PDB file of C-alpha atoms in Angstrom:
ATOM      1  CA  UNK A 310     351.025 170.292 252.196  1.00  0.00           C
ATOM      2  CA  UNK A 311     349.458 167.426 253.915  1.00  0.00           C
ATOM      3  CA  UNK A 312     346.285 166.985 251.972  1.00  0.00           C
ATOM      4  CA  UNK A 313     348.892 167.110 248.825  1.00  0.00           C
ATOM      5  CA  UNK A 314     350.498 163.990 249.776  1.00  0.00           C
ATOM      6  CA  UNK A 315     347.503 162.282 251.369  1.00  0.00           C
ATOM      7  CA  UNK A 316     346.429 163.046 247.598  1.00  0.00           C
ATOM      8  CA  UNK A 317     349.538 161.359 246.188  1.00  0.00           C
ATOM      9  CA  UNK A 318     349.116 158.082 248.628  1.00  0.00           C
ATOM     10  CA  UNK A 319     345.781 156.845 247.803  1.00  0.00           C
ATOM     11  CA  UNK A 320     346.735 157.283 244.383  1.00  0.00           C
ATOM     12  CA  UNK A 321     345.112 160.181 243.272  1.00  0.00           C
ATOM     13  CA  UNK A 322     346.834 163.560 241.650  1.00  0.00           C
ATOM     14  CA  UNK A 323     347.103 166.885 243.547  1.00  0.00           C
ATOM     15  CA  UNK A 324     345.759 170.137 242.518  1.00  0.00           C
ATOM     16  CA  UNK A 325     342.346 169.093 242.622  1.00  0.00           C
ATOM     17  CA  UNK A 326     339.961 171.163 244.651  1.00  0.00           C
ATOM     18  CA  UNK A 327     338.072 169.156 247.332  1.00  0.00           C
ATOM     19  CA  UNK A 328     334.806 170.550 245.865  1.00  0.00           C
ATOM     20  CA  UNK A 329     335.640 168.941 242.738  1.00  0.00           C
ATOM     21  CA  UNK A 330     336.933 165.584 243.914  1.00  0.00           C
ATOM     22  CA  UNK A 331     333.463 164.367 243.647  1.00  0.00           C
ATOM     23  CA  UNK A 332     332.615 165.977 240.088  1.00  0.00           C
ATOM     24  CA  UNK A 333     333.476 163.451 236.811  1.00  0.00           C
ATOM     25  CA  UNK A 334     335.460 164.785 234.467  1.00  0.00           C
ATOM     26  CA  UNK A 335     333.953 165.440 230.689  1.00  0.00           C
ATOM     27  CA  UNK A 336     336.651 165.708 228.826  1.00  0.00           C
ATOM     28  CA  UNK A 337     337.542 163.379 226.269  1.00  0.00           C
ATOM     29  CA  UNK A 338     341.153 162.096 226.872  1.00  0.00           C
ATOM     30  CA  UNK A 339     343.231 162.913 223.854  1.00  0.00           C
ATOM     31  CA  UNK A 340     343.058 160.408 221.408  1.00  0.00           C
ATOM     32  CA  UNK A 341     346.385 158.245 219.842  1.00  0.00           C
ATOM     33  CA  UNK A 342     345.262 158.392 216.413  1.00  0.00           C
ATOM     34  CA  UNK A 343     348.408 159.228 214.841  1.00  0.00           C
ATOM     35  CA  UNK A 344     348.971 162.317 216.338  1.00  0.00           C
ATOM     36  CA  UNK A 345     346.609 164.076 214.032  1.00  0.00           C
ATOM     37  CA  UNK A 346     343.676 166.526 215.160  1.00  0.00           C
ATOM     38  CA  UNK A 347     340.592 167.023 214.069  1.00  0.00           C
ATOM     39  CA  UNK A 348     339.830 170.238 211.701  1.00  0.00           C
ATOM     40  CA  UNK A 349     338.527 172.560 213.785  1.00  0.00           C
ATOM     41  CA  UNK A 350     337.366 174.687 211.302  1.00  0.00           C
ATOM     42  CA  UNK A 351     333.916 173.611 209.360  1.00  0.00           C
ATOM     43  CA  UNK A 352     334.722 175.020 206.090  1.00  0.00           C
ATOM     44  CA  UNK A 353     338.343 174.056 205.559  1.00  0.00           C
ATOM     45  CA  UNK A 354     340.324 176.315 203.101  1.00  0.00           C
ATOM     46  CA  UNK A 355     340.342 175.497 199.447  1.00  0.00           C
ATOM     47  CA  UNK A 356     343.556 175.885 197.366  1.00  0.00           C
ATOM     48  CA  UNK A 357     343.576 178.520 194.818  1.00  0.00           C
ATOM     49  CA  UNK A 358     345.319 177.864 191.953  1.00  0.00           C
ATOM     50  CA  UNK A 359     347.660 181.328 190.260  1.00  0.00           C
ATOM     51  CA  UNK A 360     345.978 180.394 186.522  1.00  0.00           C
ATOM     52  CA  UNK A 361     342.600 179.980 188.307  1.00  0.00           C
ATOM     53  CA  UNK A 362     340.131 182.990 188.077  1.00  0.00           C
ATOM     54  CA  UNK A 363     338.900 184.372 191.730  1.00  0.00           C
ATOM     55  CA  UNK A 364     335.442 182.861 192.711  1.00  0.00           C
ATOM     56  CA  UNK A 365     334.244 185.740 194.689  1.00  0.00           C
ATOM     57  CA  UNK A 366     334.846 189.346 195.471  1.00  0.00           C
ATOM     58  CA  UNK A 367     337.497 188.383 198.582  1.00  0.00           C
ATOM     59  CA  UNK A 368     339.244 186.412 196.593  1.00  0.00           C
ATOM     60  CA  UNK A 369     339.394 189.089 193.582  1.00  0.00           C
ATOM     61  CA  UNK A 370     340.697 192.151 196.442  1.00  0.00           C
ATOM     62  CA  UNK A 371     343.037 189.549 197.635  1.00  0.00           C
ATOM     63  CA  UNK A 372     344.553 188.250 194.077  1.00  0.00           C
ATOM     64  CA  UNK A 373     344.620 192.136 192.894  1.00  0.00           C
ATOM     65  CA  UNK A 374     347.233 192.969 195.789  1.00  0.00           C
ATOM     66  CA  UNK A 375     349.900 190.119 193.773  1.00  0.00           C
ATOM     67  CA  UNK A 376     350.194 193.162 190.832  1.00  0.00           C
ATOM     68  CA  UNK A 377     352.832 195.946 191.366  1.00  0.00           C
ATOM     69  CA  UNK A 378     351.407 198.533 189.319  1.00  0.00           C
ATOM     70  CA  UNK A 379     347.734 199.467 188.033  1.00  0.00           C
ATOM     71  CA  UNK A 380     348.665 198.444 184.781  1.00  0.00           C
ATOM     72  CA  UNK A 381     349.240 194.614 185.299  1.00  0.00           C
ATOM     73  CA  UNK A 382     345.657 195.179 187.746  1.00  0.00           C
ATOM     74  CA  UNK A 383     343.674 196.642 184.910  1.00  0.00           C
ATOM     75  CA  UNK A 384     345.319 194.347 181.861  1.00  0.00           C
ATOM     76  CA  UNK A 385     344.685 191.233 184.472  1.00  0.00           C
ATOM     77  CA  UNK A 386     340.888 192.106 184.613  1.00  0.00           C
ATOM     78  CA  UNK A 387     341.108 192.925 181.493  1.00  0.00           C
ATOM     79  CA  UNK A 388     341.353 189.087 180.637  1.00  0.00           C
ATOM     80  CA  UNK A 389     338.147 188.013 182.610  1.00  0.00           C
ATOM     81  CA  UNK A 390     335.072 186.718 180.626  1.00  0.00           C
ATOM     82  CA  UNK A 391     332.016 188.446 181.557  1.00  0.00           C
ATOM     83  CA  UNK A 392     330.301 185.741 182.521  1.00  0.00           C
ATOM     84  CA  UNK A 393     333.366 185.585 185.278  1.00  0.00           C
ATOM     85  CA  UNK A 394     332.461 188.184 186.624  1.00  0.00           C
ATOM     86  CA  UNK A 395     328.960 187.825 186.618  1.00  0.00           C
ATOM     87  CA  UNK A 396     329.934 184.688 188.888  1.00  0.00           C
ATOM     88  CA  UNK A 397     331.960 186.426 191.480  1.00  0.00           C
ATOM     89  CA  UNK A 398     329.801 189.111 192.319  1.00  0.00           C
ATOM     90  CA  UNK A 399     326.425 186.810 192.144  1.00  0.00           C
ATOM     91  CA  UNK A 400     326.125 188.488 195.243  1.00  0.00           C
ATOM     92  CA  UNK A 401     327.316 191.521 195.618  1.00  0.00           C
ATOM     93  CA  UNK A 402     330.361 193.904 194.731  1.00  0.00           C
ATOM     94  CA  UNK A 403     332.443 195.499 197.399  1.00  0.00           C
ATOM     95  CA  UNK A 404     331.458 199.020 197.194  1.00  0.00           C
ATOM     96  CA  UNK A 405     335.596 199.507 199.041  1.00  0.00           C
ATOM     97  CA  UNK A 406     336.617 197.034 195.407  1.00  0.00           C
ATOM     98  CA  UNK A 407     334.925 198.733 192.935  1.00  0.00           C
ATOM     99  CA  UNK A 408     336.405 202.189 193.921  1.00  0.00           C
ATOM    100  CA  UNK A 409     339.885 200.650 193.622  1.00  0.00           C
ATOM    101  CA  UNK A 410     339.071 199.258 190.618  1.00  0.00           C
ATOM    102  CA  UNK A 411     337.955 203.094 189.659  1.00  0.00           C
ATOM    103  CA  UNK A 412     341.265 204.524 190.815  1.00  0.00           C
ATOM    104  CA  UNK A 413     343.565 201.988 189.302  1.00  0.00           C
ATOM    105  CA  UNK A 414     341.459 202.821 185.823  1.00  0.00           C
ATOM    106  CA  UNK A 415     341.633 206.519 186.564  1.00  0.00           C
ATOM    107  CA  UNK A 416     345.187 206.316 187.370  1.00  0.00           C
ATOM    108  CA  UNK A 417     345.477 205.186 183.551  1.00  0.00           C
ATOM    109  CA  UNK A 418     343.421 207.186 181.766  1.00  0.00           C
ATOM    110  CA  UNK A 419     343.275 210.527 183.509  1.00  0.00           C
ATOM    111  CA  UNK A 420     344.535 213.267 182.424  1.00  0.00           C
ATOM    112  CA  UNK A 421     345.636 211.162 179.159  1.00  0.00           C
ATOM    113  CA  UNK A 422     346.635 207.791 178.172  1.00  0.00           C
ATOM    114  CA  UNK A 423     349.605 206.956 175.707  1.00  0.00           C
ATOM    115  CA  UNK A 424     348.933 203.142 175.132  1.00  0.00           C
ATOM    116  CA  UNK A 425     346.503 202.567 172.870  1.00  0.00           C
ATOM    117  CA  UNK A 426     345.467 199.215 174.370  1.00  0.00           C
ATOM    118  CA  UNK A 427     344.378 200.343 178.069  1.00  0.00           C
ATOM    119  CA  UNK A 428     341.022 202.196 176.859  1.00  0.00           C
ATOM    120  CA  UNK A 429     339.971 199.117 175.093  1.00  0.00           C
ATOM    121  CA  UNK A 430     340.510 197.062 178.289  1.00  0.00           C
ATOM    122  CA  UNK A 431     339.191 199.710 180.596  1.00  0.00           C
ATOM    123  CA  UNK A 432     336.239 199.942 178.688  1.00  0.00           C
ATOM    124  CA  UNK A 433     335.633 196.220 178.598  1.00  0.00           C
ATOM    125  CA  UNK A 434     336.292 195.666 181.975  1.00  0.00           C
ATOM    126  CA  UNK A 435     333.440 198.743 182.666  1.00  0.00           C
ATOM    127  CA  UNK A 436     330.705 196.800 179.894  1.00  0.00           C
ATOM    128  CA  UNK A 437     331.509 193.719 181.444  1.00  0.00           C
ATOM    129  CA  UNK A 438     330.490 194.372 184.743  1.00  0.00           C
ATOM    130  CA  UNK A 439     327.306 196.574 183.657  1.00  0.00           C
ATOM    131  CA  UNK A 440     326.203 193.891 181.353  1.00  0.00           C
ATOM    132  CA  UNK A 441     326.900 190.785 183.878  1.00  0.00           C
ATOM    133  CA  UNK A 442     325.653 192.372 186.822  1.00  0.00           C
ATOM    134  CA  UNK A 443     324.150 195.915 186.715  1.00  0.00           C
ATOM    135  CA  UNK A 444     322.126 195.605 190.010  1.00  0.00           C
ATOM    136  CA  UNK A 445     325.774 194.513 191.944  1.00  0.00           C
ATOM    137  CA  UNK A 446     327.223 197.644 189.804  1.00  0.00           C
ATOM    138  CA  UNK A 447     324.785 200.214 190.819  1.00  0.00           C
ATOM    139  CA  UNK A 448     324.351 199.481 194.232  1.00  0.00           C
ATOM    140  CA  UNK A 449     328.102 199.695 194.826  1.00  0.00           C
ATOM    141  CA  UNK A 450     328.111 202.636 193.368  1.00  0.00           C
ATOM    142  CA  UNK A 451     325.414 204.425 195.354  1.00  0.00           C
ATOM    143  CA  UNK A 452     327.583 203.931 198.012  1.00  0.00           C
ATOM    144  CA  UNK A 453     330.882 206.640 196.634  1.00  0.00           C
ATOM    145  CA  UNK A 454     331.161 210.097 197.386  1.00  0.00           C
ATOM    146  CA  UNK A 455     330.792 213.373 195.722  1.00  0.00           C
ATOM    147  CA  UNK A 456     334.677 212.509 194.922  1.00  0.00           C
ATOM    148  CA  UNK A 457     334.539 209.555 193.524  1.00  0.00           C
ATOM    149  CA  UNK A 458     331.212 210.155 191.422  1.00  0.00           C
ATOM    150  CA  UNK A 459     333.302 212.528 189.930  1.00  0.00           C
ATOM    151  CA  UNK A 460     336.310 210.144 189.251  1.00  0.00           C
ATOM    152  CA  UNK A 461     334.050 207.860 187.706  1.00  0.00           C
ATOM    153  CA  UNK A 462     332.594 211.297 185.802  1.00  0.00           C
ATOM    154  CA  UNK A 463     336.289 212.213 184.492  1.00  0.00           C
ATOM    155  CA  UNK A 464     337.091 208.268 183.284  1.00  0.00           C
ATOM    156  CA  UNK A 465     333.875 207.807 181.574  1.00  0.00           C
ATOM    157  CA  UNK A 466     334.356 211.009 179.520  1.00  0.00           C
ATOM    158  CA  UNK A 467     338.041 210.106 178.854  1.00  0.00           C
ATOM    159  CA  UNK A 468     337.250 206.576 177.883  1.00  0.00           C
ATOM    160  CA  UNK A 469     334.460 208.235 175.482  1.00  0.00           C
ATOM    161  CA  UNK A 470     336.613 210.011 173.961  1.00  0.00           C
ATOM    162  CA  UNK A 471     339.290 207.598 173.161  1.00  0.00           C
ATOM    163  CA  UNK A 472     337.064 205.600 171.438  1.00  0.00           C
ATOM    164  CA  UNK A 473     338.518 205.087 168.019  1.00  0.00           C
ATOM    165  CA  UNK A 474     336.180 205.340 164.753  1.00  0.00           C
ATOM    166  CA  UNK A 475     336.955 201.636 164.022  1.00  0.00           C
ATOM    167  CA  UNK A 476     335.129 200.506 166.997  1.00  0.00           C
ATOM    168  CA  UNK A 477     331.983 199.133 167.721  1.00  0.00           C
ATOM    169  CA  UNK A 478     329.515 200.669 170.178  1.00  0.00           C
ATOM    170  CA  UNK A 479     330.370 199.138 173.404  1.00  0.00           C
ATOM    171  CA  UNK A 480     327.925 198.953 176.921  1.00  0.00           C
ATOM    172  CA  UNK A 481     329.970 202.523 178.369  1.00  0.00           C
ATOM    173  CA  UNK A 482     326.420 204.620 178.128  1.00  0.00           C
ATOM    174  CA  UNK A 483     325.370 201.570 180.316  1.00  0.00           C
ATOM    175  CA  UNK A 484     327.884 201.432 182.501  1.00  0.00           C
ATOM    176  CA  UNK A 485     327.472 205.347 183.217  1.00  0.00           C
ATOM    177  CA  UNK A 486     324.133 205.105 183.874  1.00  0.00           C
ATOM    178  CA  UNK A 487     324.620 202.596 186.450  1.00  0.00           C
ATOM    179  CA  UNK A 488     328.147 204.196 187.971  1.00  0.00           C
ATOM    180  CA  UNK A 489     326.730 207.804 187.952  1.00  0.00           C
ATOM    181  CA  UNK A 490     323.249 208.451 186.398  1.00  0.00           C
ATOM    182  CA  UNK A 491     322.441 209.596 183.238  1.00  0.00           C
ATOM    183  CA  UNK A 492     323.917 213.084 182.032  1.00  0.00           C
ATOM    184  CA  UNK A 493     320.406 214.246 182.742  1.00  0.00           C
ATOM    185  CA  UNK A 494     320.259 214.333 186.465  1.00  0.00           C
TER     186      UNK A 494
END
């Protein structure tokens, strides 16, 4: 108690150890300037607009989880150029994204589909991605199970055959080749 209030009579404030009486101090005092900090993170958030498409996978798995049902999911995706998804997975695809994307389309389809509309989209959403990015495709899909080749297995062959006589050949033989091999192997 004595050192404390030597401490406070020459002017000096207590709690200091007497090891580190001698030691400057390198922190910067706060600063007045407004009240306002500086960012501490280096990459500051960007605003995402709801009418803007997703730039990258995250951003697709997190806008997905706004839709209720698979429906809206698959009809939503349904919507994308293919050159916007070429640009989000420029890198990669979640292998964890594109088996949700699998389920929500199997969900539809399997064991039969009563809305004419949701092959079409499923089907373009599947010859979008092989045609943008087949490397991103295959490689996420090297990385499903036994079970979920054979999801894939079970929505290609209902997607073939709800192909209407009307319609042009679309990229599905791709797209199985790269989600499950060729009907060879």
């Amino acid at each position: 108690a004595g050192a404390v209030s030597a401490a406070r009579a020459e002017g000096r404030q207590g709690g200091t150890s007497e090891l580190l009486r001698g030691i400057p101090k390198f922190r910067k005092a706060p600063s007045t300037g407004g009240g306002r900090h500086a960012a501490t993170n280096p990459v500051p958030a960007q605003v995402q607009r709801n009418d803007a498409l997703p730039n990258n996978c995250h951003e697709l798995s997190r806008s997905l989880k706004r839709f209720a049902t698979a429906e809206e999911r698959v009809r939503w995706l349904a919507e994308f150029p293919g050159e916007a998804f070429a640009r989000m997975f420029r890198v990669e695809i979640d292998a964890e994204l594109l088996q949700l994307m699998v389920r929500e389309m199997y969900a539809l389809m399997v064991p039969s589909c009563t809305d004419d509309t949701l092959p079409a989209a499923c089907r373009g959403i599947l010859g979008a991605l092989a045609r943008h990015c087949p490397r991103a495709l295959e490689f996420a899909a090297s990385f499903a199970t036994a079970g979920e080749r054979a999801k894939m297995e079970a929505l290609l062959t209902a997607l073939e055959g709800s192909r209407s006589e009307c319609e042009s050949e679309d990229d599905l033989p791709l797209a199985r080749r790269l989600l499950v091999g060729s009907r060879d192997n």
